[in-house]
């Protein structure tokens, strides 16, 4: 089996193949970046990395100065010792799972992913070959996490906006600037009501349009004109004055963590919308059971023991790779 | 022939509707909107269902004055739920509970999510009446096994949302939906077009929010009558900062006894004692029961204080707590810590409630009764100057009492109120330096910030403990919003772990705490808790090594017990006719 090493806080390396996964160091010849969220992007700005075309755009806009080599989904890179292919991960636009094949066996590294895929992504697909080792994130690693269907969540999002507007309130959705914000816009565009997006998210929307994902009638947030529009902003901006000139607002917190009721009192919001860009606990266990790898490596999780307990019961060997995670769902 | 005789149940009278309403209230931020939701719901219910629904929302499974409890612990419920879901308690349930911070929410979500659990329940739309019967059945089941059987049997008939609120109601605590009992009172007034003051008074008199709702619905609020053996909420004293008072001559002074406040209801040989939380505490004081039995009093309700009294001296209340903490009173306990009930007010006499009478009139009746039946009653002193107050205050402290209560002569008995008619003068409190161990998210006015804290003292060099710090009390900080924000900023940097709304912190923030007293509490690690702890200031200048030790707390406690107490002598705290 391929040897897998956790490189401190700098991602994962497969030393025999000189492959780095979401890796920030210099000990790998070929580094693959799963997507453009801060906890997966390389911290070393001088690296050369492989990623999907949308990810190259996002990383450039978010300040990555290294060299990026574009790799489309399904394209295979052949190195001296391995064949590497990217598969759509369904997490955000451009997010990719990395499939590494070699004489030593195969590894599928998920990065962050969602199946069924999130809206406003390229979908989700698995390689058509056996996976020996499956390195999976497990952000929502408890059976209390089970997502509603896409239809139910979309309905809740639209109804929160239209109900607020109808009652004279300006609806504000708090969501991460890359991925969640655009997913909400994609869902909300059907209301045909103007939207304003926090500038950090606004500058990323063009990439979506470039890759054919229409986000509707939107503009960058302007304090003077935001009243009565549908507003989307990261939660942190709300604490530093976002739309605080508007008297009547209603706030919806949009995150997988919103399924925990305690979030409501902690955040002072009107509605919790548990929309996640990660797969839920049951989907995770189910996927492992379908893939039946020789070994599952669990990463990005506060509760590896719970996942491993369930995998054990299914007779699937597993281990924990303790990678640093930033809660940006 | 097709018969159409299906009995249609009133749509709102099932427990599911109540649970759905509670959930909706939880996600409604404005208090007025919460009240309106409740009111609309109450209005559509039949009389007995109004009683049940209001009862469940306002007080929980059992009426407070019924004295009934489910007596079933969180852990028992949690273990049972794990079994129901066919999951491992330690490996799966416990981490789930740590993530939500709530046993009942965890159970709700596991019942919704886990296929093995889903297969077991179906929504049978239990009526409020049936739900009440289940609560009764739980109360009457004495063994844990019997209670578990009742729970398991009924969880199969409820939706997970119903189960969540069912469990919260069993706890007799908050439903965690941000609905205070004052808001339920408002909702009753709103629903039945009544003056909310009238509803509130009916609640205080009847002691039952469910009965109050029935009275409001049937236009009989004025029927709310004080009844013997239904404890009335106590009249409480407000604090005054300085001992100087305007128009001091309008008040009388009594010593504030170092004891336990108690209401005694007597009718023939039926005698019951109630504490401030309206719990029946009769069995704890057999000698007082015996005392009253020998007096042949007319029907009466007395308000007063139970004190440990020995060798003509009032002994510390801590000794009484020691006595109350044992399961069975021994002859030695009774001999070592003899108690006396000192009356200081009378609120019912011979078929008449007296709380509308002035203090002077009530006192006359009390004195007459005391003389006739030989009862101990508080010494009441006229005061003409602040110097008098000072002198009596010193006398009270010398007796081992807490200070004085100044009572306005023309005041009525304001049950359930803490207003300015009674004022307490207390000695300055003591302080110690403690460290913040846990922060709890506020759900009230400062929604979303951390302003409730569990505080710890040091046991670093204490052989009895392995920890560095252990909890000594929990309190809310009454700082300005700016200061709380500053504190919250620092807290975020110290987080080690999260349990739902609770944060485990690295011990680093030192707080100067003020408190009134130290109490024994066998259920805590320290065996002591601080009584009425308050934040005085954050000591940014101190480090964890400066935190006071448990040994220091124990020394303070011992010194308090050993404090010199004067005999009652010529100027006693109470008189026995």
mmCIF file of N, CA and C in Angstrom, chain A residues 142-146 249-251 256 259-272 282 303 305-306 309-310, chain B residues 23 26-27 29 87-88 91-92 95-96 99-100 105 108-110 113-114 164 168 441-443 447-448 450 498 500-501:
data_model
loop_
_atom_site.group_PDB
_atom_site.id
_atom_site.type_symbol
_atom_site.label_atom_id
_atom_site.label_comp_id
_atom_site.label_asym_id
_atom_site.label_seq_id
_atom_site.Cartn_x
_atom_site.Cartn_y
_atom_site.Cartn_z
ATOM 1 N N UNK A 142 -20.974 13.071 13.488
ATOM 2 C CA UNK A 142 -21.855 12.523 14.534
ATOM 3 C C UNK A 142 -23.233 12.248 13.953
ATOM 4 N N UNK A 143 -23.927 11.235 14.478
ATOM 5 C CA UNK A 143 -25.252 10.911 13.906
ATOM 6 C C UNK A 143 -26.322 11.971 14.184
ATOM 7 N N UNK A 144 -25.980 13.028 14.920
ATOM 8 C CA UNK A 144 -26.950 14.125 15.041
ATOM 9 C C UNK A 144 -26.990 14.945 13.750
ATOM 10 N N UNK A 145 -26.008 14.726 12.871
ATOM 11 C CA UNK A 145 -25.980 15.502 11.621
ATOM 12 C C UNK A 145 -26.540 14.686 10.461
ATOM 13 N N UNK A 146 -27.717 15.098 10.013
ATOM 14 C CA UNK A 146 -28.323 14.473 8.835
ATOM 15 C C UNK A 146 -29.024 15.595 8.085
ATOM 16 N N UNK A 249 -34.039 44.434 10.101
ATOM 17 C CA UNK A 249 -33.362 43.347 9.397
ATOM 18 C C UNK A 249 -33.773 42.018 10.020
ATOM 19 N N UNK A 250 -33.657 40.975 9.234
ATOM 20 C CA UNK A 250 -33.792 39.611 9.771
ATOM 21 C C UNK A 250 -32.570 38.831 9.318
ATOM 22 N N UNK A 251 -32.009 38.056 10.222
ATOM 23 C CA UNK A 251 -30.742 37.392 9.929
ATOM 24 C C UNK A 251 -30.914 35.868 9.920
ATOM 25 N N UNK A 256 -23.858 24.154 8.135
ATOM 26 C CA UNK A 256 -24.179 22.845 8.696
ATOM 27 C C UNK A 256 -24.307 22.925 10.210
ATOM 28 N N UNK A 259 -27.586 23.342 12.453
ATOM 29 C CA UNK A 259 -28.501 22.318 12.947
ATOM 30 C C UNK A 259 -28.439 22.221 14.471
ATOM 31 N N UNK A 260 -27.434 22.835 15.097
ATOM 32 C CA UNK A 260 -27.385 22.864 16.556
ATOM 33 C C UNK A 260 -28.141 24.075 17.087
ATOM 34 N N UNK A 261 -29.171 23.833 17.901
ATOM 35 C CA UNK A 261 -30.017 24.929 18.380
ATOM 36 C C UNK A 261 -29.251 25.981 19.169
ATOM 37 N N UNK A 262 -28.169 25.551 19.831
ATOM 38 C CA UNK A 262 -27.450 26.513 20.657
ATOM 39 C C UNK A 262 -26.843 27.635 19.812
ATOM 40 N N UNK A 263 -26.705 27.397 18.499
ATOM 41 C CA UNK A 263 -26.159 28.442 17.626
ATOM 42 C C UNK A 263 -27.060 29.665 17.617
ATOM 43 N N UNK A 264 -28.345 29.459 17.813
ATOM 44 C CA UNK A 264 -29.262 30.584 17.721
ATOM 45 C C UNK A 264 -29.002 31.606 18.816
ATOM 46 N N UNK A 265 -28.885 31.118 20.062
ATOM 47 C CA UNK A 265 -28.693 32.067 21.149
ATOM 48 C C UNK A 265 -27.284 32.635 21.110
ATOM 49 N N UNK A 266 -26.331 31.839 20.592
ATOM 50 C CA UNK A 266 -24.964 32.340 20.542
ATOM 51 C C UNK A 266 -24.811 33.460 19.528
ATOM 52 N N UNK A 267 -25.566 33.388 18.445
ATOM 53 C CA UNK A 267 -25.329 34.308 17.347
ATOM 54 C C UNK A 267 -26.382 35.397 17.213
ATOM 55 N N UNK A 268 -27.441 35.333 17.984
ATOM 56 C CA UNK A 268 -28.522 36.299 17.866
ATOM 57 C C UNK A 268 -29.032 36.371 16.435
ATOM 58 N N UNK A 269 -29.588 35.287 15.961
ATOM 59 C CA UNK A 269 -30.130 35.280 14.609
ATOM 60 C C UNK A 269 -31.604 34.887 14.657
ATOM 61 N N UNK A 270 -32.304 35.166 13.548
ATOM 62 C CA UNK A 270 -33.732 34.868 13.496
ATOM 63 C C UNK A 270 -34.013 33.467 13.004
ATOM 64 N N UNK A 271 -33.122 32.963 12.173
ATOM 65 C CA UNK A 271 -33.382 31.634 11.626
ATOM 66 C C UNK A 271 -32.069 30.889 11.430
ATOM 67 N N UNK A 272 -32.130 29.604 11.708
ATOM 68 C CA UNK A 272 -30.983 28.745 11.463
ATOM 69 C C UNK A 272 -31.282 27.933 10.209
ATOM 70 N N UNK A 282 -24.281 10.168 7.872
ATOM 71 C CA UNK A 282 -24.818 8.933 7.294
ATOM 72 C C UNK A 282 -24.310 8.736 5.869
ATOM 73 N N UNK A 303 -14.409 14.317 15.986
ATOM 74 C CA UNK A 303 -14.841 13.047 16.575
ATOM 75 C C UNK A 303 -14.428 11.832 15.756
ATOM 76 N N UNK A 305 -13.290 9.090 16.688
ATOM 77 C CA UNK A 305 -13.664 7.830 17.350
ATOM 78 C C UNK A 305 -15.045 7.338 16.934
ATOM 79 N N UNK A 306 -15.966 8.298 16.745
ATOM 80 C CA UNK A 306 -17.337 7.904 16.401
ATOM 81 C C UNK A 306 -17.365 7.276 15.010
ATOM 82 N N UNK A 309 -15.748 3.917 15.065
ATOM 83 C CA UNK A 309 -16.635 2.934 15.704
ATOM 84 C C UNK A 309 -17.636 2.365 14.691
ATOM 85 N N UNK A 310 -18.236 3.254 13.880
ATOM 86 C CA UNK A 310 -19.212 2.794 12.885
ATOM 87 C C UNK A 310 -18.533 1.957 11.790
ATOM 88 N N UNK B 23 -41.572 24.918 19.842
ATOM 89 C CA UNK B 23 -40.447 25.059 18.921
ATOM 90 C C UNK B 23 -40.522 26.384 18.176
ATOM 91 N N UNK B 26 -39.446 29.157 20.384
ATOM 92 C CA UNK B 26 -37.990 29.184 20.540
ATOM 93 C C UNK B 26 -37.338 29.970 19.403
ATOM 94 N N UNK B 27 -37.930 29.882 18.209
ATOM 95 C CA UNK B 27 -37.345 30.562 17.059
ATOM 96 C C UNK B 27 -38.008 31.895 16.760
ATOM 97 N N UNK B 29 -37.976 35.759 18.033
ATOM 98 C CA UNK B 29 -37.099 36.543 18.902
ATOM 99 C C UNK B 29 -37.854 37.532 19.780
ATOM 100 N N UNK B 87 -27.540 2.521 19.982
ATOM 101 C CA UNK B 87 -26.181 3.053 19.815
ATOM 102 C C UNK B 87 -25.446 2.944 21.142
ATOM 103 N N UNK B 88 -24.116 3.017 21.056
ATOM 104 C CA UNK B 88 -23.282 2.925 22.243
ATOM 105 C C UNK B 88 -23.343 4.255 22.999
ATOM 106 N N UNK B 91 -19.585 5.849 23.343
ATOM 107 C CA UNK B 91 -18.901 6.123 22.080
ATOM 108 C C UNK B 91 -19.687 7.048 21.158
ATOM 109 N N UNK B 92 -21.019 7.016 21.240
ATOM 110 C CA UNK B 92 -21.812 7.777 20.274
ATOM 111 C C UNK B 92 -22.704 8.828 20.932
ATOM 112 N N UNK B 95 -20.508 11.918 22.894
ATOM 113 C CA UNK B 95 -19.956 12.990 22.045
ATOM 114 C C UNK B 95 -21.037 13.818 21.350
ATOM 115 N N UNK B 96 -22.155 13.185 21.005
ATOM 116 C CA UNK B 96 -23.250 13.928 20.374
ATOM 117 C C UNK B 96 -23.809 14.959 21.343
ATOM 118 N N UNK B 99 -21.655 17.934 21.699
ATOM 119 C CA UNK B 99 -21.733 18.863 20.569
ATOM 120 C C UNK B 99 -22.965 19.763 20.658
ATOM 121 N N UNK B 100 -24.069 19.241 21.150
ATOM 122 C CA UNK B 100 -25.277 20.073 21.209
ATOM 123 C C UNK B 100 -25.393 20.796 22.539
ATOM 124 N N UNK B 105 -32.184 17.744 23.206
ATOM 125 C CA UNK B 105 -32.022 18.023 21.770
ATOM 126 C C UNK B 105 -31.303 16.854 21.084
ATOM 127 N N UNK B 108 -33.769 14.107 20.526
ATOM 128 C CA UNK B 108 -34.666 14.431 19.416
ATOM 129 C C UNK B 108 -34.000 14.102 18.074
ATOM 130 N N UNK B 109 -32.758 14.563 17.912
ATOM 131 C CA UNK B 109 -32.108 14.414 16.610
ATOM 132 C C UNK B 109 -31.711 12.973 16.316
ATOM 133 N N UNK B 110 -31.343 12.244 17.357
ATOM 134 C CA UNK B 110 -30.995 10.833 17.119
ATOM 135 C C UNK B 110 -32.247 10.039 16.750
ATOM 136 N N UNK B 113 -32.856 10.781 13.163
ATOM 137 C CA UNK B 113 -31.845 10.403 12.172
ATOM 138 C C UNK B 113 -31.558 8.906 12.083
ATOM 139 N N UNK B 114 -31.512 8.249 13.214
ATOM 140 C CA UNK B 114 -31.008 6.876 13.222
ATOM 141 C C UNK B 114 -32.088 5.892 12.770
ATOM 142 N N UNK B 164 -38.565 15.558 22.817
ATOM 143 C CA UNK B 164 -37.667 16.583 23.351
ATOM 144 C C UNK B 164 -38.381 17.419 24.418
ATOM 145 N N UNK B 168 -37.974 17.791 28.560
ATOM 146 C CA UNK B 168 -37.723 19.078 29.228
ATOM 147 C C UNK B 168 -38.781 19.358 30.283
ATOM 148 N N UNK B 441 -23.082 30.576 27.355
ATOM 149 C CA UNK B 441 -23.715 31.575 26.490
ATOM 150 C C UNK B 441 -24.995 32.063 27.134
ATOM 151 N N UNK B 442 -25.187 33.369 27.102
ATOM 152 C CA UNK B 442 -26.359 33.984 27.686
ATOM 153 C C UNK B 442 -27.528 33.824 26.719
ATOM 154 N N UNK B 443 -28.709 33.547 27.264
ATOM 155 C CA UNK B 443 -29.870 33.437 26.376
ATOM 156 C C UNK B 443 -30.856 34.566 26.628
ATOM 157 N N UNK B 447 -28.099 38.144 24.637
ATOM 158 C CA UNK B 447 -28.134 36.991 23.776
ATOM 159 C C UNK B 447 -26.846 36.851 22.969
ATOM 160 N N UNK B 448 -26.226 35.685 23.064
ATOM 161 C CA UNK B 448 -25.084 35.444 22.192
ATOM 162 C C UNK B 448 -23.735 35.754 22.803
ATOM 163 N N UNK B 450 -21.046 35.675 26.213
ATOM 164 C CA UNK B 450 -20.797 34.835 27.372
ATOM 165 C C UNK B 450 -20.749 35.706 28.615
ATOM 166 N N UNK B 498 -15.596 22.952 23.479
ATOM 167 C CA UNK B 498 -16.964 23.447 23.443
ATOM 168 C C UNK B 498 -17.922 22.327 23.760
ATOM 169 N N UNK B 500 -21.741 22.447 23.310
ATOM 170 C CA UNK B 500 -22.904 23.255 22.971
ATOM 171 C C UNK B 500 -22.672 24.695 23.391
ATOM 172 N N UNK B 501 -23.550 25.240 24.241
ATOM 173 C CA UNK B 501 -23.419 26.644 24.621
ATOM 174 C C UNK B 501 -22.355 26.904 25.693
#
